[in-house]
Coordinates of C-alpha atoms in Angstrom, one line a residue:
M16 CA 35.9 146.9 -287.5
T17 CA 36.0 143.9 -289.2
M18 CA 36.8 140.3 -287.6
V19 CA 38.0 137.1 -288.9
P20 CA 36.9 134.3 -286.0
Q21 CA 40.2 131.9 -285.7
P22 CA 41.0 129.1 -282.7
W23 CA 43.3 131.1 -280.1
P24 CA 47.6 129.4 -280.3
E25 CA 48.5 127.6 -277.9
P26 CA 50.7 129.1 -275.8
T27 CA 54.4 129.1 -277.2
A28 CA 56.6 126.5 -275.8
E29 CA 58.7 129.7 -274.1
V30 CA 55.7 131.1 -272.7
A31 CA 55.3 127.7 -270.9
R32 CA 58.6 127.1 -269.6
A33 CA 59.3 130.5 -268.0
V34 CA 55.7 129.8 -266.1
R35 CA 56.2 126.4 -265.1
A36 CA 59.9 127.8 -264.0
R37 CA 58.5 131.2 -262.4
F38 CA 55.8 129.6 -260.3
H39 CA 57.8 125.9 -259.7
G40 CA 56.3 124.9 -256.3
R41 CA 53.7 126.9 -256.3
E42 CA 50.3 127.3 -256.9
M43 CA 49.8 128.2 -260.6
P44 CA 48.0 132.4 -261.3
L45 CA 44.5 132.0 -261.7
P46 CA 45.4 133.4 -266.2
V47 CA 47.6 130.2 -266.1
A48 CA 44.9 127.9 -264.3
V49 CA 41.6 129.0 -266.3
R50 CA 43.9 128.3 -269.3
D51 CA 44.7 125.2 -268.4
R52 CA 41.7 124.1 -267.2
F53 CA 39.1 125.3 -270.3
G54 CA 41.5 126.1 -273.3
E55 CA 39.6 128.2 -275.8
L56 CA 37.0 129.4 -273.2
F57 CA 35.5 132.5 -275.3
A58 CA 35.6 131.1 -279.1
D59 CA 35.4 134.3 -281.3
V60 CA 33.1 133.0 -283.2
E61 CA 30.6 133.6 -280.5
F62 CA 30.9 137.7 -281.0
A63 CA 31.0 137.2 -285.2
S64 CA 27.6 139.1 -284.9
A65 CA 29.2 142.5 -283.3
F66 CA 31.6 142.8 -286.2
G67 CA 31.7 142.9 -289.9
V68 CA 32.7 141.6 -292.6
T69 CA 35.1 144.6 -294.1
G70 CA 37.6 147.8 -292.5
P71 CA 40.1 147.2 -290.3
S72 CA 40.8 144.2 -288.4
G73 CA 40.6 144.4 -285.0
W74 CA 41.8 141.9 -281.7
S75 CA 40.0 139.0 -280.7
P76 CA 37.0 139.7 -279.4
G77 CA 37.4 136.2 -277.4
R78 CA 39.9 136.8 -276.2
L79 CA 39.1 140.3 -275.6
S80 CA 36.8 139.0 -273.5
L81 CA 38.9 136.9 -270.8
V82 CA 41.2 140.3 -270.4
T83 CA 38.4 141.6 -268.8
V84 CA 37.2 139.5 -266.8
F85 CA 40.9 138.8 -265.7
Q86 CA 40.9 142.8 -265.4
M87 CA 37.6 142.4 -262.8
A88 CA 39.2 139.5 -260.9
E89 CA 42.2 141.9 -259.6
N90 CA 40.2 145.0 -260.3
L91 CA 42.1 147.0 -262.1
T92 CA 41.6 150.1 -265.1
D93 CA 41.7 150.1 -268.6
R94 CA 45.7 151.7 -268.9
Q95 CA 46.8 148.9 -265.6
A96 CA 45.2 145.8 -268.2
A97 CA 46.2 146.9 -271.7
E98 CA 49.5 146.7 -269.5
A99 CA 49.4 143.5 -268.1
V100 CA 48.6 141.8 -271.5
R101 CA 52.1 143.4 -272.4
D102 CA 54.1 142.5 -269.3
R103 CA 52.6 139.6 -267.4
L104 CA 53.6 135.7 -268.1
S105 CA 50.9 134.3 -266.7
W106 CA 48.3 136.7 -269.3
A107 CA 50.3 135.8 -272.2
Y108 CA 50.0 131.9 -271.4
A109 CA 46.0 132.6 -270.8
L110 CA 45.6 134.6 -274.8
G111 CA 48.5 132.4 -276.5
L112 CA 51.1 135.2 -277.3
D113 CA 54.1 135.4 -277.7
L114 CA 56.7 137.1 -276.0
A115 CA 57.4 139.9 -279.0
D116 CA 53.8 140.7 -279.0
T117 CA 53.2 144.0 -278.2
G118 CA 49.5 144.1 -277.2
F119 CA 47.0 146.7 -278.0
D120 CA 46.1 150.3 -277.2
H121 CA 44.0 151.0 -273.4
T122 CA 41.1 152.6 -275.7
V123 CA 40.2 148.8 -277.5
L124 CA 38.8 148.1 -274.3
S125 CA 36.7 150.7 -274.2
E126 CA 35.6 150.2 -278.2
F127 CA 35.1 146.6 -277.8
R128 CA 32.7 147.2 -274.6
S129 CA 30.6 149.6 -276.2
R130 CA 30.0 147.2 -279.5
V131 CA 29.0 144.1 -276.6
V132 CA 26.4 146.5 -275.3
A133 CA 25.3 147.9 -278.6
H134 CA 24.6 144.5 -280.1
H135 CA 23.4 142.9 -276.8
L136 CA 25.9 140.4 -276.0
E137 CA 26.1 141.6 -272.3
E138 CA 26.0 138.0 -271.1
K139 CA 27.9 136.2 -273.5
V140 CA 30.5 135.3 -271.2
L141 CA 28.1 133.9 -269.0
D142 CA 26.3 132.0 -271.1
L143 CA 29.7 130.3 -272.1
L144 CA 31.2 129.3 -268.4
L145 CA 27.9 128.1 -267.1
A146 CA 27.6 125.8 -270.8
R147 CA 31.1 124.4 -270.0
L148 CA 30.4 123.8 -266.1
K149 CA 27.3 122.2 -267.1
E150 CA 29.6 120.0 -269.2
M151 CA 31.8 119.1 -266.3
G152 CA 29.0 118.7 -263.9
L153 CA 30.0 121.4 -261.6
V154 CA 26.6 122.6 -262.3
E155 CA 22.7 121.7 -263.6
A156 CA 18.9 122.8 -262.9
G157 CA 17.5 122.0 -260.0
G158 CA 18.6 121.8 -256.1
K159 CA 18.6 125.2 -254.7
Q160 CA 19.8 128.7 -254.8
R161 CA 19.8 131.9 -253.5
T162 CA 19.2 135.3 -254.5
D163 CA 20.2 138.9 -253.3
S164 CA 20.3 142.5 -253.9
T165 CA 22.7 145.3 -253.3
S166 CA 23.0 149.0 -253.7
V167 CA 25.4 150.4 -256.7
V168 CA 26.9 153.9 -256.8
A169 CA 26.7 155.5 -260.0
A170 CA 30.2 156.9 -261.6
V171 CA 28.8 160.3 -261.7
R172 CA 28.5 163.6 -259.4
D173 CA 25.7 163.1 -257.2
L174 CA 23.9 166.4 -257.9
N175 CA 20.6 168.0 -256.0
R176 CA 17.5 169.4 -257.6
L177 CA 19.8 173.2 -258.2
E178 CA 22.8 171.5 -259.6
L179 CA 20.8 169.2 -261.9
V180 CA 19.3 172.3 -263.7
G181 CA 22.3 174.2 -263.8
E182 CA 24.7 171.6 -264.8
S183 CA 21.9 170.2 -267.6
V184 CA 22.6 173.6 -269.0
R185 CA 26.3 173.5 -269.2
A186 CA 26.2 170.1 -270.9
L187 CA 24.5 171.5 -273.6
V188 CA 26.6 174.0 -274.0
E189 CA 29.6 172.6 -274.3
T190 CA 27.9 169.8 -276.5
L191 CA 26.9 172.7 -279.0
A192 CA 30.1 174.3 -278.5
A193 CA 32.4 171.7 -279.5
A194 CA 29.8 170.5 -282.5
A195 CA 28.2 173.8 -283.7
P196 CA 30.8 176.5 -281.9
D197 CA 29.8 179.3 -285.1
W198 CA 26.0 178.8 -284.7
L199 CA 26.4 179.6 -280.4
A200 CA 28.1 182.3 -280.9
Q201 CA 25.0 183.7 -282.6
V202 CA 22.5 182.6 -280.1
I203 CA 23.7 183.1 -276.7
D204 CA 26.7 185.9 -274.7
V205 CA 29.2 184.0 -275.0
P206 CA 31.3 185.7 -272.2
G207 CA 28.1 186.0 -269.8
W208 CA 27.4 183.0 -270.3
S209 CA 31.6 181.7 -269.9
R210 CA 30.9 183.2 -266.6
R211 CA 28.2 180.7 -265.5
Y212 CA 28.8 177.8 -267.2
G213 CA 32.5 178.1 -267.6
R214 CA 33.0 175.3 -264.8
R215 CA 31.5 172.5 -263.1
V216 CA 28.2 173.8 -261.1
D217 CA 29.2 171.5 -258.4
S218 CA 32.5 172.9 -257.9
W219 CA 31.5 176.4 -256.8
K220 CA 29.7 177.5 -253.6
M221 CA 25.9 177.6 -254.2
P222 CA 24.4 180.3 -252.4
A223 CA 23.7 179.7 -248.7
S224 CA 19.9 181.9 -248.7
K225 CA 16.7 179.8 -250.2
T226 CA 15.8 182.9 -251.4
K227 CA 19.0 183.5 -253.5
Q228 CA 19.1 179.7 -254.6
D229 CA 15.1 179.9 -256.1
A230 CA 16.8 183.1 -258.0
L231 CA 19.6 181.5 -259.4
A232 CA 17.4 178.0 -259.8
I233 CA 14.8 181.0 -261.7
D234 CA 17.8 182.3 -263.6
Y235 CA 19.3 178.7 -264.6
A236 CA 15.7 177.9 -266.1
R237 CA 15.4 181.1 -267.7
D238 CA 18.6 180.3 -269.9
G239 CA 17.5 176.5 -270.2
F240 CA 14.1 177.7 -271.8
A241 CA 16.1 180.2 -273.8
L242 CA 18.4 178.0 -275.2
L243 CA 16.2 175.2 -276.3
G244 CA 14.1 177.4 -278.1
A245 CA 17.0 178.5 -280.4
V246 CA 17.7 174.9 -280.7
Y247 CA 14.1 173.8 -281.6
A248 CA 13.5 176.7 -283.7
P249 CA 12.6 175.6 -287.3
E250 CA 14.7 177.2 -289.1
Q251 CA 17.3 175.7 -287.7
P252 CA 18.8 172.3 -288.5
G253 CA 17.2 169.7 -287.3
W254 CA 20.1 167.4 -286.0
L255 CA 20.9 170.4 -283.3
R256 CA 17.4 168.8 -281.3
E257 CA 18.5 165.1 -281.8
L258 CA 21.8 165.7 -279.2
P259 CA 21.5 164.1 -276.5
A260 CA 22.1 166.9 -274.7
A261 CA 19.3 168.4 -275.9
Q262 CA 16.8 165.5 -275.0
V263 CA 18.2 165.3 -271.6
L264 CA 17.7 169.8 -270.9
R265 CA 14.5 169.2 -272.1
I266 CA 13.3 166.6 -269.6
V267 CA 14.8 168.2 -266.7
L268 CA 13.4 171.5 -267.2
L269 CA 9.5 169.7 -267.5
Q270 CA 10.2 167.6 -264.6
N271 CA 11.5 170.5 -262.5
Y272 CA 9.2 173.7 -264.0
T273 CA 6.2 174.7 -264.7
R274 CA 5.9 177.5 -267.4
T275 CA 2.7 180.0 -267.6
T276 CA 1.6 183.0 -269.8
A277 CA 0.0 185.7 -267.3
R278 CA -2.7 187.7 -268.3
N279 CA -0.7 190.7 -269.5
G280 CA 1.4 188.4 -271.6
R281 CA 4.8 187.9 -269.0
E282 CA 6.1 184.7 -268.8
V283 CA 5.9 182.9 -265.7
V284 CA 8.3 180.3 -264.6
K285 CA 8.0 178.1 -261.0
R286 CA 9.8 175.4 -259.5
R287 CA 7.8 172.3 -258.9
E288 CA 7.3 171.2 -255.3
K289 CA 6.9 168.2 -254.2
N290 CA 3.5 168.2 -252.7
T291 CA 0.9 170.6 -254.4
E292 CA -2.8 170.4 -254.9
D293 CA -3.1 171.6 -259.2
G294 CA -1.1 168.4 -259.8
D295 CA 1.9 170.2 -260.8
G296 CA 4.1 168.6 -258.5
L297 CA 7.4 166.8 -259.1
P298 CA 7.1 163.1 -260.7
P299 CA 7.8 159.9 -259.0
G300 CA 11.3 159.2 -258.7
S301 CA 11.7 156.0 -260.7
T302 CA 10.8 158.3 -263.6
R303 CA 13.1 161.4 -262.6
L304 CA 16.9 162.0 -264.0
A305 CA 19.3 162.1 -261.7
S306 CA 22.6 163.5 -264.0
P307 CA 22.7 164.8 -267.5
Y308 CA 25.3 162.6 -268.5
D309 CA 23.8 159.0 -266.8
T310 CA 19.8 159.2 -267.6
D311 CA 19.5 155.6 -266.3
T312 CA 20.5 156.2 -262.5
R313 CA 17.8 157.1 -260.0
W314 CA 17.7 158.2 -256.5
S315 CA 16.8 155.6 -254.1
A316 CA 16.6 154.7 -250.9
K317 CA 16.6 151.7 -248.3
R318 CA 16.1 152.0 -244.6
D319 CA 18.7 154.0 -243.6
A320 CA 20.6 154.2 -247.2
F321 CA 20.7 156.6 -249.8
W322 CA 22.3 156.4 -253.2
N323 CA 22.1 157.3 -257.0
G324 CA 22.7 154.7 -258.5
Y325 CA 21.2 150.7 -259.7
K326 CA 20.7 148.0 -257.6
V327 CA 23.0 144.4 -258.6
H328 CA 20.9 140.8 -258.2
I329 CA 22.9 138.0 -258.1
S330 CA 22.0 134.5 -257.6
E331 CA 23.9 131.1 -256.9
T332 CA 23.6 127.8 -256.1
C333 CA 24.2 126.9 -252.5
A334 CA 24.7 123.3 -252.0
T335 CA 25.3 121.4 -248.9
A336 CA 27.3 118.2 -248.2
A337 CA 24.0 116.6 -247.9
D338 CA 22.7 117.5 -251.4
D339 CA 26.1 116.0 -252.7
A340 CA 26.2 112.9 -251.0
G341 CA 27.1 110.6 -253.3
R342 CA 28.2 112.1 -256.1
T343 CA 31.8 111.6 -257.2
E344 CA 34.3 114.5 -257.7
H345 CA 34.3 115.3 -261.6
V346 CA 37.8 115.6 -262.6
P347 CA 38.0 117.5 -266.4
P348 CA 40.0 115.7 -268.8
T349 CA 42.3 118.7 -269.7
A350 CA 43.3 119.2 -265.9
K351 CA 44.6 115.1 -265.6
A352 CA 48.2 116.7 -264.8
A353 CA 47.2 118.9 -262.4
A354 CA 45.0 116.4 -260.2
K355 CA 47.9 114.6 -259.6
T356 CA 49.6 117.1 -257.2
P357 CA 48.6 116.0 -253.6
R358 CA 45.7 118.4 -252.3
R359 CA 44.4 119.1 -248.9
P360 CA 41.7 116.9 -247.9
K361 CA 38.1 118.6 -247.9
P362 CA 36.0 119.2 -244.5
D363 CA 33.5 116.9 -244.2
R364 CA 30.8 119.6 -244.0
A365 CA 31.7 121.3 -247.3
P366 CA 29.5 120.5 -250.3
R367 CA 31.4 118.4 -253.0
R368 CA 30.5 121.4 -255.7
P369 CA 31.8 125.1 -255.6
N370 CA 28.7 127.1 -254.9
V371 CA 28.5 128.7 -259.0
I372 CA 26.7 132.7 -259.6
T373 CA 24.4 131.6 -262.2
N374 CA 22.8 135.1 -262.9
V375 CA 23.3 138.3 -262.5
A376 CA 20.3 141.0 -263.2
T377 CA 20.9 144.8 -262.7
T378 CA 17.9 147.0 -262.7
A379 CA 16.7 150.5 -261.6
S380 CA 17.5 151.7 -258.1
T381 CA 14.0 152.5 -257.8
L382 CA 12.4 148.9 -259.1
P383 CA 11.2 147.0 -256.2
D384 CA 12.9 143.1 -255.7
S385 CA 9.4 141.3 -256.5
K386 CA 9.7 143.6 -260.1
A387 CA 13.0 141.9 -260.8
L388 CA 12.4 137.7 -259.7
E389 CA 10.2 137.1 -262.6
G390 CA 13.4 137.8 -265.3
I391 CA 15.7 136.5 -263.1
H392 CA 13.8 133.3 -263.5
Q393 CA 13.5 133.9 -267.3
S394 CA 17.4 134.0 -267.2
Q395 CA 17.7 131.4 -265.5
Q396 CA 15.5 128.5 -267.8
R397 CA 17.2 130.1 -270.8
R398 CA 20.3 129.1 -269.3
G399 CA 18.4 125.4 -268.3
L400 CA 19.6 126.3 -264.7
L401 CA 16.6 127.0 -263.4
P402 CA 16.4 125.8 -259.7
D403 CA 13.8 123.4 -257.5
E404 CA 13.9 125.4 -254.9
H405 CA 14.9 129.5 -254.4
Y406 CA 16.0 130.8 -251.3
I407 CA 15.4 134.8 -251.1
D408 CA 14.3 137.9 -248.9
S409 CA 11.4 139.1 -247.3
G410 CA 11.5 141.9 -250.2
Y411 CA 11.3 139.7 -253.5
P412 CA 8.2 137.7 -252.9
S413 CA 4.3 138.3 -252.8
A414 CA 1.1 136.5 -253.7
E415 CA 1.4 136.3 -257.1
L416 CA 4.9 135.5 -257.4
I417 CA 4.8 132.5 -254.6
T418 CA 2.2 130.9 -257.0
G419 CA 3.6 131.9 -260.4
S420 CA 6.9 130.6 -259.8
A421 CA 5.3 127.4 -258.9
A422 CA 2.8 127.1 -261.7
R423 CA 5.3 129.0 -264.7
Y424 CA 8.8 127.9 -263.7
G425 CA 8.4 125.1 -260.8
V426 CA 10.5 127.3 -258.6
A427 CA 9.4 126.8 -254.9
L428 CA 10.0 130.4 -253.0
I429 CA 11.8 129.6 -249.8
T430 CA 10.7 133.3 -248.2
P431 CA 9.6 134.8 -245.2
V432 CA 6.4 136.1 -246.7
L433 CA 5.1 139.6 -245.0
L434 CA 3.0 138.8 -241.6
D435 CA -0.5 139.9 -241.7
T436 CA -0.4 143.8 -240.9
S437 CA -3.9 144.4 -240.1
R438 CA -4.5 146.4 -236.6
Q439 CA -6.4 142.5 -235.2
A440 CA -2.8 140.6 -236.2
K441 CA -0.4 142.7 -234.8
A442 CA -2.4 143.1 -231.3
K443 CA -3.0 139.5 -231.3
E444 CA -7.0 140.7 -230.0
G445 CA -10.3 140.0 -232.0
F446 CA -10.2 138.2 -235.2
A447 CA -7.5 138.4 -237.8
A448 CA -8.0 137.5 -241.6
H449 CA -6.8 134.2 -241.4
D450 CA -9.4 133.4 -238.5
F451 CA -11.7 133.3 -241.2
T452 CA -13.5 130.0 -242.8
I453 CA -13.5 131.0 -246.7
D454 CA -16.0 129.0 -249.0
W455 CA -14.5 130.1 -252.4
E456 CA -17.2 127.9 -254.3
N457 CA -20.1 129.3 -252.6
H458 CA -18.6 133.1 -252.2
Q459 CA -18.9 133.5 -248.8
A460 CA -16.9 133.9 -245.7
V461 CA -17.8 132.7 -242.0
C462 CA -16.2 134.3 -239.1
P463 CA -15.3 132.6 -235.7
T464 CA -19.0 133.3 -234.4
G465 CA -20.6 131.6 -236.9
N466 CA -22.1 134.8 -239.0
T467 CA -21.9 135.0 -242.3
S468 CA -20.8 137.3 -245.0
T469 CA -23.6 139.3 -247.3
A470 CA -21.1 140.5 -249.8
W471 CA -18.5 139.1 -252.4
T472 CA -17.5 142.2 -254.2
P473 CA -14.3 141.2 -256.8
N474 CA -12.1 144.5 -257.6
I475 CA -8.7 145.8 -259.0
Q476 CA -6.3 147.1 -255.9
N477 CA -3.5 148.4 -257.1
G478 CA -3.2 146.1 -260.4
V479 CA -3.9 143.4 -258.4
T480 CA -7.5 141.2 -258.2
K481 CA -8.7 140.8 -254.9
T482 CA -12.4 140.1 -253.3
V483 CA -13.5 142.3 -250.7
V484 CA -15.7 140.5 -248.3
S485 CA -18.1 142.2 -246.3
F486 CA -20.4 141.1 -243.0
A487 CA -23.8 142.4 -242.1
A488 CA -23.6 145.3 -239.8
L489 CA -26.5 143.9 -238.1
D490 CA -24.4 140.7 -237.1
C491 CA -21.3 142.9 -236.3
I492 CA -23.0 145.4 -234.4
P493 CA -24.5 143.2 -231.2
C494 CA -21.3 141.1 -231.2
P495 CA -19.3 140.8 -228.4
F496 CA -15.8 141.3 -229.8
K497 CA -17.0 143.9 -232.6
Q498 CA -14.5 146.0 -230.6
Q499 CA -11.7 143.6 -231.0
C500 CA -12.5 142.8 -234.5
T501 CA -13.7 146.1 -236.1
T502 CA -13.6 149.6 -235.4
A503 CA -14.5 151.0 -239.0
K504 CA -17.7 153.5 -238.9
S505 CA -20.0 151.7 -240.9
N506 CA -20.0 149.1 -238.3
R507 CA -19.7 146.0 -240.2
R508 CA -16.3 144.0 -240.8
Q509 CA -14.7 143.5 -244.4
L510 CA -11.5 141.4 -245.8
S511 CA -9.8 141.5 -248.4
L512 CA -8.7 138.5 -250.7
H513 CA -6.2 137.4 -253.0
P514 CA -7.8 135.0 -254.9
P515 CA -8.0 131.1 -253.4
Q516 CA -4.8 129.9 -254.6
M517 CA -2.6 132.4 -253.4
T518 CA -4.5 133.1 -250.6
E519 CA -4.3 129.6 -249.2
A520 CA -0.6 129.9 -250.4
L521 CA 0.2 133.3 -248.1
R522 CA -1.9 131.0 -244.9
H523 CA 0.6 128.4 -245.5
A524 CA 3.7 130.5 -246.0
R525 CA 2.7 132.4 -242.8
A526 CA 1.9 128.7 -240.7
R527 CA 4.8 127.5 -241.8
Q528 CA 7.3 129.6 -241.4
Q529 CA 6.4 130.4 -237.7
T530 CA 8.1 126.5 -237.1
K531 CA 11.7 125.4 -235.9
D532 CA 12.1 123.5 -239.4
W533 CA 11.5 126.5 -241.5
N534 CA 13.6 128.6 -239.6
T535 CA 16.3 125.9 -239.8
E536 CA 16.5 125.2 -243.4
Y537 CA 16.3 129.2 -244.5
V538 CA 19.5 129.7 -243.0
L539 CA 20.6 128.9 -246.0
R540 CA 19.8 131.9 -247.6
A541 CA 22.3 133.8 -245.5
G542 CA 25.4 132.7 -247.4
V543 CA 24.5 135.2 -250.4
E544 CA 25.9 138.1 -248.1
G545 CA 29.1 136.4 -248.4
T546 CA 29.0 136.3 -251.7
I547 CA 28.1 140.3 -252.3
R548 CA 30.8 140.8 -249.8
Q549 CA 33.4 138.8 -251.4
A550 CA 31.8 140.4 -254.7
V551 CA 32.8 144.3 -253.0
A552 CA 36.0 143.3 -252.3
V553 CA 37.4 142.0 -255.3
T554 CA 35.2 143.7 -257.7
D555 CA 34.0 147.0 -255.8
L556 CA 30.5 146.4 -256.8
H557 CA 29.4 149.0 -255.4
Q558 CA 30.4 151.3 -257.5
A559 CA 29.6 150.9 -260.8
R560 CA 32.9 152.0 -263.6
Y561 CA 30.9 152.9 -266.7
R562 CA 27.5 154.8 -267.0
G563 CA 24.3 153.8 -268.0
L564 CA 22.1 150.7 -267.2
A565 CA 23.5 148.4 -270.0
K566 CA 27.5 149.2 -269.5
T567 CA 27.0 149.0 -265.8
H568 CA 25.1 145.0 -266.3
L569 CA 28.2 144.5 -268.4
E570 CA 30.3 145.1 -266.0
H571 CA 28.6 142.9 -263.6
V572 CA 28.4 140.1 -265.9
Y573 CA 32.2 140.3 -266.3
S574 CA 32.5 140.6 -262.9
A575 CA 30.2 137.4 -261.7
V576 CA 32.6 135.4 -264.7
A577 CA 35.9 136.6 -262.7
L578 CA 34.2 135.7 -259.4
N579 CA 33.1 132.5 -260.4
L580 CA 37.0 131.4 -261.6
I581 CA 38.4 132.7 -258.6
R582 CA 35.8 130.3 -257.0
L583 CA 36.9 127.3 -258.8
D584 CA 40.4 127.8 -258.8
A585 CA 39.9 127.8 -255.1
W586 CA 37.9 124.4 -255.6
W587 CA 40.2 122.9 -257.7
N588 CA 43.0 123.5 -255.4
G589 CA 41.4 122.2 -252.3
H590 CA 41.0 125.6 -250.3
P591 CA 37.8 125.4 -248.0
L592 CA 35.7 128.7 -248.2
D593 CA 36.4 131.5 -245.8
R594 CA 35.3 131.4 -242.7
T595 CA 34.3 134.5 -240.3
R596 CA 37.4 135.5 -238.4
T597 CA 37.1 135.9 -234.4
S598 CA 38.2 138.2 -232.6
H599 CA 40.7 137.3 -229.3
L600 CA 37.5 138.8 -226.9
A601 CA 34.8 136.9 -229.0
R602 CA 36.7 134.1 -228.3
L603 CA 37.5 134.8 -224.7
E604 CA 33.5 135.8 -224.1
L605 CA 32.5 132.0 -226.0
R606 CA 34.7 130.5 -223.5
L607 CA 33.5 132.0 -220.3
A608 CA 30.0 131.6 -221.6
A609 CA 30.6 127.7 -222.1

């Protein structure tokens, strides 16, 4: 597909008159407001790397990007979005189309997304919008931002282990039946396999007894190994083994079964179990495939939630009225006419700038939040939008991140760190780690009773550099506080310390988060929960539209742009932030309590 970058056409006079007449005396719809405020928001030249110089001409990628943003803003399907381009005046106005324009087929949107993902341009639209907002003075580096994550359910069916193996065999059979039907007819008993794999495995009832389920699992495995054996045979065409479905089946069988040869030469196939002493157990959940149709999705659990999919991390600015004190409201030149319209005054408590989503990160569901924070800061640095203070929950920080974020990015993490989980700290009896005085220069520690450590041993624990400090048993045994201080069989107290800067940072953070001022300040983080709720309500964030991590991330980026435009439109029109509704019963309770 070829594309020659061209400027967007201006809205035709006929369409403009019709729009102004239809919405006379009312607020303009979002597409009209976006075109009036931003003009050509996504220029074609920004997507030139994804299109060739020869071949059939395609629709403008910049305008397809805007269509996709509007699609997310209204949670439309591809068919509905393509129809909206044809029959909605507001969309025609935003895209610069005349009344005779026939639009495009809905499949163009799918092809566009695939091309954008293939050329790693998923975040281009968010980059362009944020760059424009920086020019307008609505977002800038520094200040305060907050981040939180939520679950995303993949666009595939949930399968248990038995169903996964059967469906993986069926997926390869279906692929071979389409790609090499004559070859497949010579390899399998087509009528027999059709009875077992003709329908989706989860569409019929599985055996109730465990014995029959285990027998069916072995049958699936034997069929899968036999089919792969034929595909990987040396005399067969090499392209067969390159089929994605063949690669998936190979991995699924490897992760769920062991295959050995007995002394009598008979092949023995066994299911892997969760816990085995011989090391033939199931692999970690982070590497275990959960669907033959989406190799990126993983099963994960968080507290009471259990889902098959991904996680998305949303970061946004969170300026308060005090932060924006003295700042004058910026009115873009393109919006001077709109600015003449009287607006309702904003409440004094509202900030002078809207909260803007500055980054969206989509990760595997099994990736801890702490592992995602470095990538979030890198993206914010690339956009020139690193905050001074970053408000996050306790799932993100670690001693390494608290010190590393400040050193590498100049970002202070405002977050509750996990408290000391030692027995002494929990019981508040005896001596916790923070009660010991650490002499880093002389490599020793002093306990509250005055005894000095006798061993200072650097080591690596779970990939983290730490130091184990030990006291002498001769000092600990006669100590009157021994029972509260240590119950180790070695009769001596040990401490596991992070490097000096990290240890001091942890101690300072734990002490500070016990103060009233810190808790008052940290309340600001809670607002990101409202952003996630808005994303779920507007774009159905919890349910992925597409398969694969890359396309799911594209969905999240375009959804973030849609939410930003919705917020900007509401802010420009003087609409205050929505407040949580209070029921009549709750109001009665408050009145009685007063």
